Each structure stands twice: as structure tokens, then as C-alpha cells.
mmCIF file of C-alpha atoms (C1' of nucleotides) in Angstrom:
data_model
loop_
_atom_site.group_PDB
_atom_site.id
_atom_site.type_symbol
_atom_site.label_atom_id
_atom_site.label_comp_id
_atom_site.label_asym_id
_atom_site.label_seq_id
_atom_site.Cartn_x
_atom_site.Cartn_y
_atom_site.Cartn_z
ATOM 1 C CA UNK Z 1 22.643 15.289 1.678
ATOM 2 C CA UNK Z 2 19.984 16.565 4.033
ATOM 3 C CA UNK Z 3 20.749 16.749 7.667
ATOM 4 C CA UNK Z 4 18.754 14.115 9.463
ATOM 5 C CA UNK Z 5 17.695 16.453 12.210
ATOM 6 C CA UNK Z 6 16.141 18.960 9.864
ATOM 7 C CA UNK Z 7 13.899 16.481 8.125
ATOM 8 C CA UNK Z 8 10.248 16.519 8.994
ATOM 9 C CA UNK Z 9 8.491 13.273 9.782
ATOM 10 C CA UNK Z 10 4.982 12.185 10.530
ATOM 11 C CA UNK Z 11 1.665 13.273 9.112
ATOM 12 C CA UNK Z 12 1.555 15.686 6.223
ATOM 13 C CA UNK Z 13 -0.180 19.023 6.471
ATOM 14 C CA UNK Z 14 -2.472 20.406 3.795
ATOM 15 C CA UNK Z 15 0.113 23.019 3.006
ATOM 16 C CA UNK Z 16 2.728 20.377 2.425
ATOM 17 C CA UNK Z 17 0.358 18.447 0.193
ATOM 18 C CA UNK Z 18 -0.258 21.540 -1.894
ATOM 19 C CA UNK Z 19 3.420 22.262 -2.216
ATOM 20 C CA UNK Z 20 4.210 18.722 -3.173
ATOM 21 C CA UNK Z 21 1.419 18.529 -5.705
ATOM 22 C CA UNK Z 22 2.541 21.767 -7.284
ATOM 23 C CA UNK Z 23 6.064 20.532 -7.628
ATOM 24 C CA UNK Z 24 5.024 17.198 -9.071
ATOM 25 C CA UNK Z 25 2.912 19.071 -11.549
ATOM 26 C CA UNK Z 26 5.894 21.150 -12.515
ATOM 27 C CA UNK Z 27 8.610 18.554 -12.577
ATOM 28 C CA UNK Z 28 6.816 15.247 -12.978
ATOM 29 C CA UNK Z 29 6.685 12.360 -10.586
ATOM 30 C CA UNK Z 30 10.293 11.349 -10.819
ATOM 31 C CA UNK Z 31 13.442 12.793 -9.319
ATOM 32 C CA UNK Z 32 11.997 12.771 -5.852
ATOM 33 C CA UNK Z 33 15.089 14.046 -4.159
ATOM 34 C CA UNK Z 34 15.060 16.999 -6.485
ATOM 35 C CA UNK Z 35 11.386 17.622 -5.807
ATOM 36 C CA UNK Z 36 11.972 17.357 -2.103
ATOM 37 C CA UNK Z 37 14.618 20.025 -2.365
ATOM 38 C CA UNK Z 38 12.951 22.527 -4.651
ATOM 39 C CA UNK Z 39 9.610 22.214 -2.930
ATOM 40 C CA UNK Z 40 11.105 23.604 0.220
ATOM 41 C CA UNK Z 41 9.527 20.764 2.124
ATOM 42 C CA UNK Z 42 11.696 19.407 4.841
ATOM 43 C CA UNK Z 43 10.922 15.907 3.665
ATOM 44 C CA UNK Z 44 13.015 13.236 2.069
ATOM 45 C CA UNK Z 45 12.448 12.323 -1.543
ATOM 46 C CA UNK Z 46 11.242 8.982 -0.371
ATOM 47 C CA UNK Z 47 8.657 10.523 1.858
ATOM 48 C CA UNK Z 48 7.461 12.777 -0.954
ATOM 49 C CA UNK Z 49 7.127 9.868 -3.340
ATOM 50 C CA UNK Z 50 5.172 7.849 -0.827
ATOM 51 C CA UNK Z 51 2.824 10.692 -0.089
ATOM 52 C CA UNK Z 52 2.216 11.198 -3.773
ATOM 53 C CA UNK Z 53 1.738 7.573 -4.657
ATOM 54 C CA UNK Z 54 -0.418 6.645 -1.703
ATOM 55 C CA UNK Z 55 -2.439 9.748 -1.206
ATOM 56 C CA UNK Z 56 -2.165 12.572 -3.690
ATOM 57 C CA UNK Z 57 -2.025 10.773 -6.986
ATOM 58 C CA UNK Z 58 -4.975 11.555 -9.242
ATOM 59 C CA UNK Z 59 -7.062 8.504 -9.969
ATOM 60 C CA UNK Z 60 -6.716 6.929 -6.588
ATOM 61 C CA UNK Z 61 -9.873 5.361 -5.353
ATOM 62 C CA UNK Z 62 -10.696 5.939 -1.784
ATOM 63 C CA UNK Z 63 -12.956 4.170 0.612
ATOM 64 C CA UNK Z 64 -13.857 0.570 1.049
ATOM 65 C CA UNK Z 65 -12.893 -2.073 -1.418
ATOM 66 C CA UNK Z 66 -15.723 -3.525 -3.410
ATOM 67 C CA UNK Z 67 -16.439 -7.206 -3.045
ATOM 68 C CA UNK Z 68 -15.028 -7.757 -6.500
ATOM 69 C CA UNK Z 69 -11.801 -6.059 -5.535
ATOM 70 C CA UNK Z 70 -11.641 -8.051 -2.338
ATOM 71 C CA UNK Z 71 -12.023 -11.317 -4.172
ATOM 72 C CA UNK Z 72 -9.459 -10.281 -6.688
ATOM 73 C CA UNK Z 73 -6.960 -9.457 -3.976
ATOM 74 C CA UNK Z 74 -7.475 -12.832 -2.381
ATOM 75 C CA UNK Z 75 -7.124 -14.636 -5.633
ATOM 76 C CA UNK Z 76 -4.080 -12.736 -6.815
ATOM 77 C CA UNK Z 77 -2.461 -13.184 -3.459
ATOM 78 C CA UNK Z 78 -2.968 -16.897 -3.689
ATOM 79 C CA UNK Z 79 -1.153 -16.761 -6.970
ATOM 80 C CA UNK Z 80 1.618 -14.252 -6.313
ATOM 81 C CA UNK Z 81 1.989 -14.104 -2.574
ATOM 82 C CA UNK Z 82 2.984 -10.833 -0.966
ATOM 83 C CA UNK Z 83 3.757 -9.098 -4.222
ATOM 84 C CA UNK Z 84 1.656 -6.130 -3.281
ATOM 85 C CA UNK Z 85 2.716 -3.762 -5.977
ATOM 86 C CA UNK Z 86 2.067 -6.383 -8.595
ATOM 87 C CA UNK Z 87 -1.347 -7.076 -7.202
ATOM 88 C CA UNK Z 88 -2.023 -3.366 -7.039
ATOM 89 C CA UNK Z 89 -1.389 -3.050 -10.751
ATOM 90 C CA UNK Z 90 -4.385 -5.254 -11.318
ATOM 91 C CA UNK Z 91 -6.553 -3.044 -9.202
ATOM 92 C CA UNK Z 92 -6.573 0.388 -10.770
ATOM 93 C CA UNK Z 93 -6.824 3.123 -8.223
ATOM 94 C CA UNK Z 94 -5.619 0.991 -5.360
ATOM 95 C CA UNK Z 95 -2.155 1.232 -3.911
ATOM 96 C CA UNK Z 96 0.073 -1.539 -2.721
ATOM 97 C CA UNK Z 97 -0.127 -0.059 0.726
ATOM 98 C CA UNK Z 98 -3.889 -0.170 0.699
ATOM 99 C CA UNK Z 99 -3.968 -3.751 -0.462
ATOM 100 C CA UNK Z 100 -1.360 -4.759 2.055
ATOM 101 C CA UNK Z 101 -3.389 -3.205 4.837
ATOM 102 C CA UNK Z 102 -6.535 -4.830 3.587
ATOM 103 C CA UNK Z 103 -4.856 -8.198 3.513
ATOM 104 C CA UNK Z 104 -3.543 -7.876 7.038
ATOM 105 C CA UNK Z 105 -6.950 -6.931 8.288
ATOM 106 C CA UNK Z 106 -8.521 -9.772 6.393
ATOM 107 C CA UNK Z 107 -6.051 -12.330 7.690
ATOM 108 C CA UNK Z 108 -6.457 -11.127 11.230
ATOM 109 C CA UNK Z 109 -10.181 -11.615 10.931
ATOM 110 C CA UNK Z 110 -9.728 -15.068 9.491
ATOM 111 C CA UNK Z 111 -7.263 -15.902 12.225
ATOM 112 C CA UNK Z 112 -9.720 -14.940 14.881
ATOM 113 C CA UNK Z 113 -12.531 -16.821 13.213
ATOM 114 C CA UNK Z 114 -10.394 -19.929 13.066
ATOM 115 C CA UNK Z 115 -9.433 -19.618 16.682
ATOM 116 C CA UNK Z 116 -13.034 -19.264 17.652
ATOM 117 C CA UNK Z 117 -14.001 -22.237 15.550
ATOM 118 C CA UNK Z 118 -11.243 -24.244 17.073
ATOM 119 C CA UNK Z 119 -12.320 -23.362 20.554
ATOM 120 C CA UNK Z 120 -15.938 -24.169 19.921
ATOM 121 C CA UNK Z 121 -15.120 -27.533 18.357
ATOM 122 C CA UNK Z 122 -11.801 -28.719 19.756
ATOM 123 C CA UNK Z 123 -12.142 -32.208 18.304
ATOM 124 C CA UNK Z 124 -12.088 -31.044 14.742
ATOM 125 C CA UNK Z 125 -8.616 -30.976 13.296
ATOM 126 C CA UNK Z 126 -8.301 -27.559 11.801
ATOM 127 C CA UNK Z 127 -5.061 -27.319 9.908
ATOM 128 C CA UNK Z 128 -5.003 -23.675 9.055
ATOM 129 C CA UNK Z 129 -1.379 -23.366 9.959
ATOM 130 C CA UNK Z 130 -0.285 -25.242 6.933
ATOM 131 C CA UNK Z 131 -2.586 -23.515 4.586
ATOM 132 C CA UNK Z 132 -1.560 -20.062 5.695
ATOM 133 C CA UNK Z 133 2.023 -20.023 6.698
ATOM 134 C CA UNK Z 134 3.827 -23.016 5.372
ATOM 135 C CA UNK Z 135 3.804 -21.694 1.884
ATOM 136 C CA UNK Z 136 5.616 -18.497 2.709
ATOM 137 C CA UNK Z 137 8.250 -18.877 0.108
ATOM 138 C CA UNK Z 138 8.229 -15.250 -0.816
ATOM 139 C CA UNK Z 139 9.476 -12.340 1.220
ATOM 140 C CA UNK Z 140 9.333 -14.131 4.480
ATOM 141 C CA UNK Z 141 12.721 -13.101 5.703
ATOM 142 C CA UNK Z 142 11.535 -11.084 8.609
ATOM 143 C CA UNK Z 143 9.222 -13.490 10.297
ATOM 144 C CA UNK Z 144 9.102 -12.634 13.933
ATOM 145 C CA UNK Z 145 8.226 -14.173 17.216
ATOM 146 C CA UNK Z 146 4.454 -14.217 17.206
ATOM 147 C CA UNK Z 147 2.181 -16.604 15.434
ATOM 148 C CA UNK Z 148 0.402 -13.654 14.049
ATOM 149 C CA UNK Z 149 3.421 -12.473 12.129
ATOM 150 C CA UNK Z 150 3.877 -15.865 10.574
ATOM 151 C CA UNK Z 151 0.256 -16.015 9.864
ATOM 152 C CA UNK Z 152 0.171 -12.845 7.848
ATOM 153 C CA UNK Z 153 3.266 -13.653 5.944
ATOM 154 C CA UNK Z 154 1.600 -16.224 3.839
ATOM 155 C CA UNK Z 155 3.257 -15.711 0.535
ATOM 156 C CA UNK Z 156 0.823 -18.187 -0.816
ATOM 157 C CA UNK Z 157 1.426 -19.479 -4.314
ATOM 158 C CA UNK Z 158 -0.782 -21.234 -6.754
ATOM 159 C CA UNK Z 159 1.306 -24.374 -6.598
ATOM 160 C CA UNK Z 160 0.213 -24.997 -3.057
ATOM 161 C CA UNK Z 161 -3.365 -24.986 -4.111
ATOM 162 C CA UNK Z 162 -5.763 -22.218 -3.458
ATOM 163 C CA UNK Z 163 -5.218 -20.560 -0.179
ATOM 164 C CA UNK Z 164 -7.795 -20.893 2.478
ATOM 165 C CA UNK Z 165 -8.700 -17.334 1.784
ATOM 166 C CA UNK Z 166 -9.540 -18.185 -1.750
ATOM 167 C CA UNK Z 167 -11.188 -21.422 -0.887
ATOM 168 C CA UNK Z 168 -13.713 -19.810 1.330
ATOM 169 C CA UNK Z 169 -14.904 -17.908 -1.632
ATOM 170 C CA UNK Z 170 -15.879 -21.040 -3.436
ATOM 171 C CA UNK Z 171 -19.523 -21.355 -4.043
ATOM 172 C CA UNK Z 172 -20.245 -17.690 -3.960
ATOM 173 C CA UNK Z 173 -18.082 -16.590 -6.821
ATOM 174 C CA UNK Z 174 -16.783 -18.260 -9.893
ATOM 175 C CA UNK Z 175 -13.026 -18.447 -9.968
ATOM 176 C CA UNK Z 176 -13.268 -18.838 -13.688
ATOM 177 C CA UNK Z 177 -14.685 -15.390 -13.840
ATOM 178 C CA UNK Z 178 -11.780 -14.002 -11.922
ATOM 179 C CA UNK Z 179 -9.259 -15.892 -13.944
ATOM 180 C CA UNK Z 180 -10.760 -14.826 -17.179
ATOM 181 C CA UNK Z 181 -10.250 -11.290 -16.061
ATOM 182 C CA UNK Z 182 -6.728 -11.904 -14.921
ATOM 183 C CA UNK Z 183 -5.584 -14.051 -17.777
ATOM 184 C CA UNK Z 184 -7.009 -11.747 -20.354
ATOM 185 C CA UNK Z 185 -4.903 -8.957 -18.981
ATOM 186 C CA UNK Z 186 -1.811 -10.954 -18.258
ATOM 187 C CA UNK Z 187 0.815 -10.259 -17.499
ATOM 188 C CA UNK Z 188 1.894 -6.778 -16.705
ATOM 189 C CA UNK Z 189 -0.528 -4.987 -18.836
ATOM 190 C CA UNK Z 190 -3.066 -3.166 -16.784
ATOM 191 C CA UNK Z 191 -6.649 -3.514 -17.692
ATOM 192 C CA UNK Z 192 -9.702 -2.708 -15.698
ATOM 193 C CA UNK Z 193 -11.025 -5.923 -14.317
ATOM 194 C CA UNK Z 194 -14.403 -4.601 -13.445
ATOM 195 C CA UNK Z 195 -15.788 -1.969 -15.748
ATOM 196 C CA UNK Z 196 -18.317 -0.767 -13.253
ATOM 197 C CA UNK Z 197 -15.561 0.114 -10.859
ATOM 198 C CA UNK Z 198 -13.322 1.849 -13.252
ATOM 199 C CA UNK Z 199 -13.778 5.464 -14.159
ATOM 200 C CA UNK Z 200 -13.145 6.589 -17.721
ATOM 201 C CA UNK Z 201 -9.724 7.818 -16.750
ATOM 202 C CA UNK Z 202 -8.447 4.279 -16.995
ATOM 203 C CA UNK Z 203 -9.231 4.153 -20.624
ATOM 204 C CA UNK Z 204 -6.226 6.237 -21.335
ATOM 205 C CA UNK Z 205 -3.992 6.360 -18.346
ATOM 206 C CA UNK Z 206 -3.958 2.867 -16.967
ATOM 207 C CA UNK Z 207 -0.269 2.591 -17.444
ATOM 208 C CA UNK Z 208 0.688 6.047 -16.493
ATOM 209 C CA UNK Z 209 -0.756 5.774 -13.070
ATOM 210 C CA UNK Z 210 1.573 3.122 -11.832
ATOM 211 C CA UNK Z 211 4.243 3.088 -14.431
ATOM 212 C CA UNK Z 212 4.445 6.786 -14.197
ATOM 213 C CA UNK Z 213 5.746 8.332 -17.317
ATOM 214 C CA UNK Z 214 6.647 11.938 -17.152
ATOM 215 C CA UNK Z 215 4.246 14.059 -19.051
ATOM 216 C CA UNK Z 216 1.446 11.589 -19.234
ATOM 217 C CA UNK Z 217 0.348 12.273 -15.738
ATOM 218 C CA UNK Z 218 -0.158 15.894 -16.340
ATOM 219 C CA UNK Z 219 -3.094 15.068 -18.539
ATOM 220 C CA UNK Z 220 -4.922 13.112 -15.956
ATOM 221 C CA UNK Z 221 -8.255 14.289 -14.899
ATOM 222 C CA UNK Z 222 -8.905 14.915 -11.291
ATOM 223 C CA UNK Z 223 -11.486 13.172 -9.274
ATOM 224 C CA UNK Z 224 -13.499 15.568 -7.261
ATOM 225 C CA UNK Z 225 -12.861 13.349 -4.303
ATOM 226 C CA UNK Z 226 -9.142 13.866 -4.537
ATOM 227 C CA UNK Z 227 -7.689 15.193 -1.339
ATOM 228 C CA UNK Z 228 -5.978 18.116 -2.908
ATOM 229 C CA UNK Z 229 -8.587 18.742 -5.501
ATOM 230 C CA UNK Z 230 -10.619 20.238 -2.751
ATOM 231 C CA UNK Z 231 -7.780 22.555 -1.936
ATOM 232 C CA UNK Z 232 -7.981 24.126 -5.319
ATOM 233 C CA UNK Z 233 -11.595 23.664 -6.223
ATOM 234 C CA UNK Z 234 -13.000 22.959 -9.637
ATOM 235 C CA UNK Z 235 -11.910 26.290 -11.079
ATOM 236 C CA UNK Z 236 -8.252 25.689 -10.512
ATOM 237 C CA UNK Z 237 -7.249 23.211 -13.156
ATOM 238 C CA UNK Z 238 -4.388 21.924 -11.210
ATOM 239 C CA UNK Z 239 -3.066 19.631 -13.856
ATOM 240 C CA UNK Z 240 -3.543 21.898 -16.751
ATOM 241 C CA UNK Z 241 -0.397 21.705 -18.732
ATOM 242 C "C1'" DA L 1 -19.713 9.118 30.635
ATOM 243 C "C1'" DA L 2 -15.318 7.109 30.734
ATOM 244 C "C1'" DA L 3 -11.968 3.633 29.960
ATOM 245 C "C1'" DG L 4 -10.308 -0.054 27.359
ATOM 246 C "C1'" DC L 5 -9.802 -2.355 23.205
ATOM 247 C "C1'" DG L 6 -9.429 -3.296 18.393
ATOM 248 C "C1'" DC L 7 -9.191 -1.702 13.740
ATOM 249 C "C1'" DT L 8 -7.711 1.189 9.966
ATOM 250 C "C1'" DC L 9 -4.540 3.574 7.449
ATOM 251 C "C1'" DA L 10 -0.754 6.846 6.767
ATOM 252 C "C1'" DA L 11 3.920 6.851 7.091
ATOM 253 C "C1'" DC L 12 8.441 5.126 8.222
ATOM 254 C "C1'" DC L 13 12.452 1.925 7.610
ATOM 255 C "C1'" DG L 14 15.639 -1.099 5.375
ATOM 256 C "C1'" DC L 15 16.719 -3.739 1.566
ATOM 257 C "C1'" DA L 16 16.465 -4.737 -3.423
ATOM 258 C "C1'" DT L 17 16.593 -3.314 -7.943
ATOM 259 C "C1'" DG L 18 17.287 -0.230 -11.763
ATOM 260 C "C1'" DC L 19 19.647 3.420 -13.983
ATOM 261 C "C1'" DT L 20 23.455 6.287 -15.338
ATOM 262 C "C1'" DG L 21 27.999 7.955 -15.960
ATOM 263 C "C1'" DC V 1 32.009 -3.822 -15.705
ATOM 264 C "C1'" DC V 2 31.481 -1.103 -11.686
ATOM 265 C "C1'" DA V 3 30.191 2.332 -8.340
ATOM 266 C "C1'" DG V 4 27.005 5.574 -6.763
ATOM 267 C "C1'" DC V 5 22.572 7.311 -6.724
ATOM 268 C "C1'" DA V 6 17.504 7.101 -7.323
ATOM 269 C "C1'" DT V 7 13.501 4.621 -7.085
ATOM 270 C "C1'" DG V 8 10.556 0.714 -5.853
ATOM 271 C "C1'" DC V 9 8.977 -2.711 -2.746
ATOM 272 C "C1'" DG V 10 7.587 -5.183 1.341
ATOM 273 C "C1'" DG V 11 7.421 -5.199 6.321
ATOM 274 C "C1'" DT V 12 6.349 -2.724 10.329
ATOM 275 C "C1'" DT V 13 4.706 0.838 13.435
ATOM 276 C "C1'" DG V 14 1.792 4.022 15.795
ATOM 277 C "C1'" DA V 15 -1.812 7.722 15.954
ATOM 278 C "C1'" DG V 16 -6.467 8.349 15.738
ATOM 279 C "C1'" DC V 17 -10.989 6.831 15.617
ATOM 280 C "C1'" DG V 18 -15.011 4.085 16.655
ATOM 281 C "C1'" DC V 19 -17.068 0.439 19.162
ATOM 282 C "C1'" DT V 20 -17.838 -2.115 23.364
ATOM 283 C "C1'" DT V 21 -18.132 -2.716 28.170
#
DNA sequence: AAAGCGCTCAACCGCATGCTG
DNA sequence: CCAGCATGCGGTTGAGCGCTT
């Protein structure tokens, strides 16, 4: 076991990214403890995995979510609750972390909007508490003191009806459209839900991205926007077998 | 111009689950 | 079947950045 004190924490440096990427290329994206050791990085296997999955993995989309992705997140969340990794599988190129962060941001905004609405029209009986937090049947073990914590931990499920988040989308987007996408790809099979958003890479590595199979990943093409792509440049075929 | 505030996102932690011998 | 280890998942935190006052 590694000595706690020797382990590095905090932000990754470019050099560390390069080292990690090299090792993943060599040994595959499994055996993270092994990779952590042989890479010479003073990082835990866990930390290496996280860095790879959330930042270095080829095929990750970066930047703002499209409106289609946003709607999909809302809808899937209303169905599955805080099952971020599951939701992420339906959004190729997005990580559970990203979606989780997006959701928190979204809910905070909604929370503030509601508060404002409430303040401006105190007579109206806004019952957002029930629609957001009462359905937290999933993963709500760590609810803490503040309302905000409860608020985010919605864990909404379809049985409780569409969440408020989903409801507000009514009228501007057909839920049938969304569901057609979802249902057609149900359940764990990954299919691009919006062709315009999905680069050709997904045609052949949809599964390998998240259900990482050794070997498959090494064939992936690199997006020029990839963080470590820029470290090597187009000449260096980093993932060449 | 500076300070304060809020937001975003990378990264950590702890627990759960899966795998292997 | 069980124990130990590896990996995955969800919750949480905090640094850094941009916007507002």
C-alpha cells in the first residue's frame, strides 16, 4: 500500500496527464492501482481513474451542454433520479460528474427562481418542496441541514409524475420525441440520441467509452480538442496501437 | 479599480458493488 | 461460500474565474 503522506492530491499537471495517458495507452484503462504505480505518479489508482474518465478520455465532449442534452438530462433524471452514471451513458461524451454538476447548477437556478416568484407573489401557494424533495427515494442518505441540500437531492422518479424540471419544458419540446429516443435505445445499450451532436466515433465505440473494454479504446480517434491531444500534436498518434 | 459574490468544474471521499482466488 | 481487492458511483468540497456593485 502507498503511504498516505506521499500521495499527491489536488489539480493535475500537464506532465502528470501525459504520464497517465501514456500508461493507459500501454496497459489499458483497468488496473488503476497498477497504472498508478508504474506511471511513477504519486497518485492513487482512484485518482488516476477519475482523471482519465472525467478529463483525459478520448471522445469526451467539452463545453456547454446543448439544449437537447439539457432536456435529456432533465427527463432522464425525472425517470431515474440521481443515477448519474446511468444518465451519462445516454449522453455520449458526457461524464457523470459533468451531468451531476449541471444538475446542481440547474436546480440552484430553479430554486432561486422559485424563491423570487414566491416573494413577488406571496399569496400563491407554490408547492415546489413536494415536487423536488419529497420523492428522494434514491441515494438520499446524506441529506444535510440546509434546504438546499434536500432540494438538490431530488431522486425524482417517473412514478411521482414528471418533475417540475421536466414540466417546465412542456410546450417547448415534445416529450414524445425524447422518449422515442430513450425507449429506442433502452435499456443499457448506448445509442446517440441526437445525431447532430454525435461525432462519427460513436458509430463504433459507443460501448467502449463507458464500458471500457481493454483494447477497444486504443483504436479510438482523438478529438483535436482533447486536452492531451494538444500535448502531442497531430503528428503524434498517441493511440496508435 | 477593488472587493464581494456567485458559479463552474475538477477532484476528493466514503460506500457499494463486482471480481477473483 | 467467503474474504480481500479493485472498480464504480454518488455526494461533497474548494479553487479559480467572471460578473456585479
